PDB file of C-alpha atoms in Angstrom:
ATOM      1  CA  ASN A 136     116.269 108.584  80.987  1.00 45.00           C
ATOM      2  CA  SER A 137     114.172 109.593  84.004  1.00 42.00           C
ATOM      3  CA  SER A 138     111.584 111.376  81.910  1.00 43.00           C
ATOM      4  CA  SER A 139     110.851 108.564  79.494  1.00 39.00           C
ATOM      5  CA  SER A 140     110.868 105.777  82.070  1.00 40.00           C
ATOM      6  CA  SER A 141     108.695 107.672  84.504  1.00 43.00           C
ATOM      7  CA  SER A 142     106.271 108.810  81.840  1.00 43.00           C
ATOM      8  CA  SER A 143     105.764 105.302  80.502  1.00 39.00           C
ATOM      9  CA  SER A 144     105.033 103.908  83.961  1.00 42.00           C
ATOM     10  CA  SER A 145     102.294 106.452  84.489  1.00 41.00           C
ATOM     11  CA  SER A 146      99.934 104.609  82.177  1.00 40.00           C
ATOM     12  CA  SER A 147      99.377 101.922  84.809  1.00 43.00           C
ATOM     13  CA  ARG A 148      98.141 104.437  87.371  1.00 44.00           C
ATOM     14  CA  PRO A 149      94.674 105.986  87.459  1.00 43.00           C
ATOM     15  CA  SER A 150      94.623 109.471  85.996  1.00 40.00           C
ATOM     16  CA  PRO A 151      94.240 112.163  88.656  1.00 40.00           C
ATOM     17  CA  THR A 152      91.503 114.764  88.401  1.00 38.00           C
ATOM     18  CA  PRO A 153      92.313 117.343  85.677  1.00 37.00           C
ATOM     19  CA  VAL A 154      93.540 120.643  87.044  1.00 40.00           C
ATOM     20  CA  VAL A 155      93.780 124.267  85.946  1.00 36.00           C
ATOM     21  CA  SER A 156      96.256 126.482  87.751  1.00 40.00           C
ATOM     22  CA  GLU A 157      96.164 130.242  88.247  1.00 39.00           C
ATOM     23  CA  ALA A 158      99.918 130.269  87.733  1.00 40.00           C
ATOM     24  CA  ALA A 159      99.541 128.541  84.393  1.00 41.00           C
ATOM     25  CA  ALA A 160      96.786 130.940  83.391  1.00 40.00           C
ATOM     26  CA  THR A 161      98.939 133.935  84.209  1.00 38.00           C
ATOM     27  CA  ASP A 162     101.877 132.513  82.244  1.00 42.00           C
ATOM     28  CA  ALA A 163      99.659 132.181  79.187  1.00 41.00           C
ATOM     29  CA  GLY A 164      98.360 135.717  79.473  1.00 42.00           C
ATOM     30  CA  LYS A 165      95.000 134.682  80.878  1.00 40.00           C
ATOM     31  CA  THR A 166      93.248 136.531  83.640  1.00 40.00           C
ATOM     32  CA  PRO A 167      92.991 134.391  86.805  1.00 43.00           C
ATOM     33  CA  GLY A 168      89.977 134.647  89.032  1.00 44.00           C
ATOM     34  CA  ARG A 169      87.312 134.610  86.321  1.00 42.00           C
ATOM     35  CA  MET A 170      85.766 131.430  87.622  1.00 39.00           C
ATOM     36  CA  SER A 171      84.089 131.219  90.972  1.00 45.00           C
ATOM     37  CA  ASP A 172      86.123 129.844  93.850  1.00 47.00           C
ATOM     38  CA  SER A 173      84.023 126.688  93.998  1.00 43.00           C
ATOM     39  CA  LEU A 174      84.472 125.972  90.291  1.00 43.00           C
ATOM     40  CA  ASP A 175      88.176 126.743  90.546  1.00 53.00           C
ATOM     41  CA  ARG A 176      88.596 124.285  93.416  1.00 51.00           C
ATOM     42  CA  ALA A 177      86.735 121.612  91.485  1.00 53.00           C
ATOM     43  CA  LYS A 178      89.327 121.798  88.712  1.00 73.00           C
ATOM     44  CA  HIS A 179      92.259 121.106  91.032  1.00 72.00           C
ATOM     45  CA  ILE A 180      93.313 117.853  92.599  1.00 83.00           C
ATOM     46  CA  SER A 181      92.124 117.354  96.142  1.00 79.00           C
ATOM     47  CA  THR A 182      94.337 118.718  98.898  1.00 84.00           C
ATOM     48  CA  TRP A 183      93.178 115.989 101.289  1.00 83.00           C
ATOM     49  CA  ASN A 184      95.934 115.541 103.884  1.00 85.00           C
ATOM     50  CA  GLY A 185      98.002 118.023 101.873  1.00 88.00           C
ATOM     51  CA  ALA A 186      97.810 121.702 100.953  1.00 90.00           C
ATOM     52  CA  ARG A 187      97.779 124.396  98.277  1.00 90.00           C
ATOM     53  CA  THR A 188     101.030 126.302  97.947  1.00 91.00           C
ATOM     54  CA  ALA A 189     102.171 129.123  95.680  1.00 90.00           C
ATOM     55  CA  LYS A 190     103.833 126.560  93.383  1.00 92.00           C
ATOM     56  CA  TYR A 191     101.630 123.467  93.479  1.00 93.00           C
ATOM     57  CA  TYR A 192      98.744 121.541  95.004  1.00 93.00           C
ATOM     58  CA  TRP A 193      99.412 118.290  96.795  1.00 93.00           C
ATOM     59  CA  THR A 194      97.617 115.424  98.505  1.00 91.00           C
ATOM     60  CA  GLN A 195      98.817 112.259 100.196  1.00 90.00           C
ATOM     61  CA  THR A 196      97.963 108.836 101.548  1.00 87.00           C
ATOM     62  CA  LEU A 197     100.267 106.837 103.792  1.00 85.00           C
ATOM     63  CA  ASN A 198     101.719 105.200 100.675  1.00 88.00           C
ATOM     64  CA  ASP A 199     102.149 108.014  98.162  1.00 91.00           C
ATOM     65  CA  LEU A 200     101.791 111.668  97.208  1.00 92.00           C
ATOM     66  CA  THR A 201     100.128 113.308  94.234  1.00 93.00           C
ATOM     67  CA  VAL A 202     101.382 116.742  93.220  1.00 94.00           C
ATOM     68  CA  GLU A 203      99.855 119.114  90.653  1.00 93.00           C
ATOM     69  CA  VAL A 204     102.219 121.658  89.097  1.00 93.00           C
ATOM     70  CA  PRO A 205     101.161 124.333  86.549  1.00 92.00           C
ATOM     71  CA  LEU A 206     102.769 124.347  83.088  1.00 92.00           C
ATOM     72  CA  ARG A 207     102.749 126.595  80.053  1.00 92.00           C
ATOM     73  CA  ASP A 208      99.948 125.911  77.601  1.00 91.00           C
ATOM     74  CA  ASN A 209     100.459 123.095  75.100  1.00 91.00           C
ATOM     75  CA  THR A 210     103.415 121.597  76.964  1.00 91.00           C
ATOM     76  CA  LYS A 211     104.346 118.078  75.885  1.00 92.00           C
ATOM     77  CA  GLY A 212     106.445 115.430  77.598  1.00 91.00           C
ATOM     78  CA  LYS A 213     109.331 116.043  75.219  1.00 92.00           C
ATOM     79  CA  ASP A 214     109.445 119.680  76.345  1.00 92.00           C
ATOM     80  CA  LEU A 215     110.455 118.781  79.897  1.00 94.00           C
ATOM     81  CA  ASN A 216     113.465 117.424  81.713  1.00 94.00           C
ATOM     82  CA  VAL A 217     112.081 115.459  84.658  1.00 94.00           C
ATOM     83  CA  ALA A 218     114.416 113.889  87.204  1.00 95.00           C
ATOM     84  CA  LEU A 219     112.858 112.025  90.115  1.00 96.00           C
ATOM     85  CA  LYS A 220     115.550 111.014  92.608  1.00 96.00           C
ATOM     86  CA  PRO A 221     115.213 109.394  96.044  1.00 96.00           C
ATOM     87  CA  ASP A 222     115.636 112.684  97.902  1.00 97.00           C
ATOM     88  CA  SER A 223     114.985 115.386  95.306  1.00 96.00           C
ATOM     89  CA  ILE A 224     113.079 116.323  92.164  1.00 95.00           C
ATOM     90  CA  SER A 225     114.046 118.544  89.264  1.00 96.00           C
ATOM     91  CA  ILE A 226     111.606 119.595  86.547  1.00 95.00           C
ATOM     92  CA  LYS A 227     112.686 122.137  83.945  1.00 95.00           C
ATOM     93  CA  TYR A 228     111.776 123.230  80.416  1.00 94.00           C
ATOM     94  CA  LYS A 229     114.259 122.004  77.831  1.00 92.00           C
ATOM     95  CA  GLY A 230     114.051 125.075  75.630  1.00 86.00           C
ATOM     96  CA  ASP A 231     115.131 127.861  77.962  1.00 89.00           C
ATOM     97  CA  GLY A 232     115.999 125.797  81.032  1.00 88.00           C
ATOM     98  CA  SER A 233     113.498 127.647  83.196  1.00 91.00           C
ATOM     99  CA  THR A 234     112.374 125.904  86.362  1.00 94.00           C
ATOM    100  CA  VAL A 235     109.017 124.227  86.815  1.00 94.00           C
ATOM    101  CA  LEU A 236     109.752 122.679  90.212  1.00 95.00           C
ATOM    102  CA  VAL A 237     113.102 121.920  91.843  1.00 96.00           C
ATOM    103  CA  GLY A 238     114.002 121.066  95.415  1.00 95.00           C
ATOM    104  CA  ASP A 239     114.852 118.555  98.113  1.00 97.00           C
ATOM    105  CA  LEU A 240     112.005 116.310  99.206  1.00 97.00           C
ATOM    106  CA  ASP A 241     110.723 116.314 102.766  1.00 95.00           C
ATOM    107  CA  MET A 242     111.366 112.549 102.890  1.00 95.00           C
ATOM    108  CA  SER A 243     112.554 109.874 100.478  1.00 96.00           C
ATOM    109  CA  ILE A 244     110.650 108.362  97.554  1.00 96.00           C
ATOM    110  CA  VAL A 245     111.087 105.265  95.387  1.00 95.00           C
ATOM    111  CA  PRO A 246     111.850 106.650  91.887  1.00 94.00           C
ATOM    112  CA  SER A 247     111.229 103.337  90.114  1.00 94.00           C
ATOM    113  CA  GLU A 248     107.688 103.258  91.523  1.00 93.00           C
ATOM    114  CA  SER A 249     107.014 106.958  90.904  1.00 94.00           C
ATOM    115  CA  SER A 250     105.683 108.513  87.707  1.00 93.00           C
ATOM    116  CA  TRP A 251     104.540 111.686  85.996  1.00 94.00           C
ATOM    117  CA  LEU A 252     102.154 112.724  83.256  1.00 92.00           C
ATOM    118  CA  ILE A 253     100.896 115.879  81.566  1.00 91.00           C
ATOM    119  CA  GLU A 254      97.174 116.650  81.624  1.00 88.00           C
ATOM    120  CA  ASP A 255      95.494 118.969  79.114  1.00 86.00           C
ATOM    121  CA  GLY A 256      98.866 120.353  78.076  1.00 88.00           C
ATOM    122  CA  ASP A 257      99.077 122.795  80.979  1.00 89.00           C
ATOM    123  CA  LYS A 258      99.560 120.771  84.147  1.00 91.00           C
ATOM    124  CA  LEU A 259     102.020 118.202  85.385  1.00 93.00           C
ATOM    125  CA  ILE A 260     100.817 115.467  87.732  1.00 93.00           C
ATOM    126  CA  LEU A 261     103.459 113.738  89.840  1.00 94.00           C
ATOM    127  CA  SER A 262     102.717 110.458  91.588  1.00 93.00           C
ATOM    128  CA  LEU A 263     105.455 109.835  94.151  1.00 95.00           C
ATOM    129  CA  ASP A 264     105.776 106.520  95.960  1.00 95.00           C
ATOM    130  CA  LYS A 265     106.927 106.966  99.566  1.00 94.00           C
ATOM    131  CA  ALA A 266     109.970 104.986 100.687  1.00 94.00           C
ATOM    132  CA  VAL A 267     108.581 104.979 104.227  1.00 91.00           C
ATOM    133  CA  HIS A 268     104.830 104.895 104.712  1.00 87.00           C
ATOM    134  CA  THR A 269     104.346 107.884 106.977  1.00 87.00           C
ATOM    135  CA  TRP A 270     102.812 111.354 106.775  1.00 90.00           C
ATOM    136  CA  TRP A 271     104.778 114.164 105.133  1.00 92.00           C
ATOM    137  CA  LYS A 272     104.645 117.740 106.458  1.00 93.00           C
ATOM    138  CA  CYS A 273     105.388 119.179 103.008  1.00 94.00           C
ATOM    139  CA  VAL A 274     106.570 118.068  99.578  1.00 96.00           C
ATOM    140  CA  LEU A 275     109.728 120.182  99.328  1.00 95.00           C
ATOM    141  CA  ARG A 276     111.855 121.274 102.237  1.00 94.00           C
ATOM    142  CA  GLY A 277     111.390 124.916 103.089  1.00 92.00           C
ATOM    143  CA  ASP A 278     107.794 124.999 101.860  1.00 93.00           C
ATOM    144  CA  GLU A 279     104.834 125.631 104.133  1.00 92.00           C
ATOM    145  CA  GLN A 280     104.172 122.643 106.395  1.00 92.00           C
ATOM    146  CA  ILE A 281     100.929 121.017 107.465  1.00 90.00           C
ATOM    147  CA  ASP A 282     100.126 119.719 110.942  1.00 88.00           C
ATOM    148  CA  THR A 283     100.417 115.948 110.521  1.00 84.00           C
ATOM    149  CA  THR A 284      98.619 115.356 113.826  1.00 81.00           C
ATOM    150  CA  LYS A 285      95.433 116.574 112.142  1.00 79.00           C
ATOM    151  CA  VAL A 286      95.517 114.408 109.026  1.00 76.00           C
ATOM    152  CA  GLU A 287      92.875 111.747 108.494  1.00 73.00           C
ATOM    153  CA  SER A 288      94.953 108.691 109.242  1.00 62.00           C
ATOM    154  CA  THR A 289      92.290 106.084 108.530  1.00 59.00           C
ATOM    155  CA  LYS A 290      93.360 103.656 105.830  1.00 58.00           C
ATOM    156  CA  THR A 291      90.938 102.259 103.308  1.00 62.00           C
ATOM    157  CA  VAL A 292      90.617  98.486 103.373  1.00 60.00           C
ATOM    158  CA  SER A 293      92.275  98.277  99.946  1.00 63.00           C
ATOM    159  CA  GLU A 294      95.444  99.891 101.356  1.00 60.00           C
ATOM    160  CA  LEU A 295      95.940  97.120 103.918  1.00 60.00           C
ATOM    161  CA  ASP A 296      97.819  93.866 103.329  1.00 63.00           C
ATOM    162  CA  GLU A 297      95.778  90.746 102.563  1.00 73.00           C
ATOM    163  CA  SER A 298      95.907  89.457 106.135  1.00 68.00           C
ATOM    164  CA  SER A 299      94.722  92.776 107.566  1.00 64.00           C
ATOM    165  CA  GLN A 300      92.000  93.074 104.916  1.00 67.00           C
ATOM    166  CA  GLY A 301      90.699  89.662 105.932  1.00 74.00           C
ATOM    167  CA  ALA A 302      90.697  90.608 109.612  1.00 73.00           C
ATOM    168  CA  VAL A 303      88.811  93.849 108.924  1.00 66.00           C
ATOM    169  CA  ARG A 304      86.197  92.142 106.757  1.00 76.00           C
ATOM    170  CA  LYS A 305      85.715  89.431 109.392  1.00 79.00           C
ATOM    171  CA  MET A 306      85.267  92.071 112.090  1.00 75.00           C
ATOM    172  CA  LEU A 307      82.710  93.987 110.018  1.00 72.00           C
ATOM    173  CA  PHE A 308      80.824  90.791 109.182  1.00 81.00           C
ATOM    174  CA  ASP A 309      80.729  89.739 112.846  1.00 79.00           C
ATOM    175  CA  GLN A 310      79.544  93.174 113.955  1.00 78.00           C
ATOM    176  CA  ASN A 311      76.730  93.070 111.407  1.00 79.00           C
ATOM    177  CA  GLN A 312      75.762  89.531 112.427  1.00 80.00           C
ATOM    178  CA  LYS A 313      75.669  90.433 116.125  1.00 83.00           C
ATOM    179  CA  ALA A 314      73.539  93.492 115.407  1.00 82.00           C
ATOM    180  CA  GLN A 315      71.004  91.222 113.691  1.00 84.00           C
ATOM    181  CA  GLY A 316      71.151  88.551 116.389  1.00 84.00           C
ATOM    182  CA  LYS A 317      72.795  86.097 113.996  1.00 83.00           C
ATOM    183  CA  PRO A 318      75.846  83.839 114.571  1.00 80.00           C
ATOM    184  CA  THR A 319      79.325  85.265 114.048  1.00 82.00           C
ATOM    185  CA  SER A 320      81.847  83.773 111.620  1.00 81.00           C
ATOM    186  CA  ASP A 321      83.469  81.752 114.444  1.00 79.00           C
ATOM    187  CA  GLN A 322      80.100  80.444 115.562  1.00 78.00           C
ATOM    188  CA  ILE A 323      79.199  79.497 111.992  1.00 79.00           C
ATOM    189  CA  ARG A 324      82.524  77.729 111.608  1.00 77.00           C
ATOM    190  CA  MET A 325      82.051  75.873 114.893  1.00 75.00           C
ATOM    191  CA  GLN A 326      78.582  74.744 113.881  1.00 75.00           C
ATOM    192  CA  GLU A 327      79.941  73.394 110.582  1.00 77.00           C
ATOM    193  CA  ILE A 328      82.589  71.410 112.457  1.00 74.00           C
ATOM    194  CA  MET A 329      79.961  70.066 114.836  1.00 73.00           C
ATOM    195  CA  LYS A 330      77.711  69.018 111.944  1.00 74.00           C
ATOM    196  CA  ASP A 331      80.632  67.231 110.270  1.00 74.00           C
ATOM    197  CA  ALA A 332      81.332  65.375 113.508  1.00 72.00           C
ATOM    198  CA  TRP A 333      77.640  64.531 113.924  1.00 72.00           C
ATOM    199  CA  ASP A 334      77.363  62.958 110.468  1.00 73.00           C
ATOM    200  CA  ALA A 335      80.765  61.218 110.417  1.00 74.00           C
ATOM    201  CA  ASP A 336      80.709  57.484 109.570  1.00 73.00           C
ATOM    202  CA  ASN A 337      81.757  56.433 113.067  1.00 73.00           C
ATOM    203  CA  SER A 338      79.570  58.960 114.872  1.00 73.00           C
ATOM    204  CA  PRO A 339      76.846  57.528 117.145  1.00 74.00           C
ATOM    205  CA  PHE A 340      74.635  60.430 116.041  1.00 74.00           C
ATOM    206  CA  LYS A 341      74.748  59.697 112.317  1.00 75.00           C
ATOM    207  CA  GLY A 342      71.286  59.727 110.801  1.00 76.00           C
ATOM    208  CA  GLN A 343      69.725  61.604 113.710  1.00 76.00           C
ATOM    209  CA  PRO A 344      68.513  65.225 113.583  1.00 77.00           C
ATOM    210  CA  PHE A 345      71.364  67.559 114.505  1.00 71.00           C
ATOM    211  CA  ASP A 346      71.259  68.842 118.094  1.00 70.00           C
ATOM    212  CA  ARG A 347      74.139  71.200 118.866  1.00 63.00           C
ATOM    213  CA  ASN A 348      73.387  70.983 122.592  1.00 63.00           C
ATOM    214  CA  LEU A 349      74.694  67.415 122.650  1.00 61.00           C
ATOM    215  CA  ILE A 350      78.176  68.581 121.620  1.00 58.00           C
ATOM    216  CA  PRO A 351      79.244  71.571 123.737  1.00 56.00           C
ATOM    217  CA  ALA A 352      81.394  73.993 121.766  1.00 54.00           C
ATOM    218  CA  PRO A 353      84.161  76.157 123.280  1.00 52.00           C
ATOM    219  CA  THR A 354      83.759  79.937 123.291  1.00 53.00           C
ATOM    220  CA  ASN A 355      86.408  82.530 122.301  1.00 55.00           C
ATOM    221  CA  ALA A 356      88.151  79.872 120.243  1.00 54.00           C
ATOM    222  CA  THR A 357      91.625  80.379 118.768  1.00 57.00           C
ATOM    223  CA  GLU A 358      93.115  78.522 115.788  1.00 56.00           C
ATOM    224  CA  LYS A 359      94.665  75.994 118.185  1.00 60.00           C
ATOM    225  CA  THR A 360      91.255  75.545 119.787  1.00 57.00           C
ATOM    226  CA  TRP A 361      89.768  74.724 116.383  1.00 55.00           C
ATOM    227  CA  GLU A 362      92.453  72.099 115.769  1.00 58.00           C
ATOM    228  CA  LYS A 363      92.048  70.487 119.174  1.00 61.00           C
ATOM    229  CA  PHE A 364      88.297  70.562 118.905  1.00 59.00           C
ATOM    230  CA  GLU A 365      88.365  68.910 115.504  1.00 58.00           C
ATOM    231  CA  GLU A 366      90.685  66.168 116.754  1.00 61.00           C
ATOM    232  CA  ALA A 367      88.455  65.441 119.731  1.00 60.00           C
ATOM    233  CA  ARG A 368      85.059  66.006 118.140  1.00 59.00           C
ATOM    234  CA  LEU A 369      84.160  62.335 117.712  1.00 60.00           C
ATOM    235  CA  ALA A 370      85.345  61.476 121.205  1.00 64.00           C
ATOM    236  CA  ARG A 371      83.070  64.190 122.563  1.00 62.00           C
ATOM    237  CA  ALA A 372      80.220  62.916 120.458  1.00 62.00           C
ATOM    238  CA  VAL A 373      80.654  59.426 121.898  1.00 65.00           C
ATOM    239  CA  GLU A 374      80.729  60.779 125.446  1.00 67.00           C
ATOM    240  CA  ALA A 375      77.669  62.902 124.824  1.00 64.00           C
ATOM    241  CA  LYS A 376      75.842  59.930 123.318  1.00 65.00           C
ATOM    242  CA  ARG A 377      76.747  57.728 126.290  1.00 66.00           C
ATOM    243  CA  GLY A 378      75.524  60.324 128.771  1.00 62.00           C
ATOM    244  CA  TYR A 379      72.392  60.902 126.734  1.00 57.00           C
ATOM    245  CA  SER A 380      71.608  57.154 126.647  1.00 60.00           C
ATOM    246  CA  GLU A 381      72.188  56.689 130.380  1.00 63.00           C
ATOM    247  CA  SER A 382      69.829  59.518 131.215  1.00 62.00           C
ATOM    248  CA  LYS A 383      66.959  57.865 129.346  1.00 58.00           C
TER     249      LYS A 383
END
């Protein structure tokens, strides 16, 4: 069922920060507000790009949402009926059927990639995988909305695909190299190609000290430029050698 399959998949995800809810404390006969506000906030999940509502705390990235919902003390997985559907969620206690959280989602999720777990017996953590990677205004329709134009939309490098990660790392490396007056990755690559051409068996420069000025390299090179340059590198070396010899 939805509960068992979702619960088992949660083990592969990092455990969110433990939380303590005022609603859960009230349900158990505790007196909320004993802790300072700062300590209370530290015991809840972050509301980064999300919010605190009367029923739950939530946070989001472009890829997923994490929702913290208060539970009665000593609640176990077997005590709940959890149904995560593409466009809705339903979480209820099995014993008396009372509602934990039920409603239509603001947007769609991927149930097979979503999961839930219980922390400390009094809080439910939902990890919901977004079907479309965009910002949500709220978790459940009808709840208070956030202004999505004010969210921090910067992705971490780890959230990008492999190609984009490579491009970002190359850009950062090149920026750092330029700041130190050192060659960029393209310049390093070009120099390696030039050295290979210089020391090739049929190169007129083989055995001589490398002088990059004898083999002019193109600037702002593209991948096609690299290919063409590599094909013509020995021809250029011969021309450069001929011109160098004639000038002596």
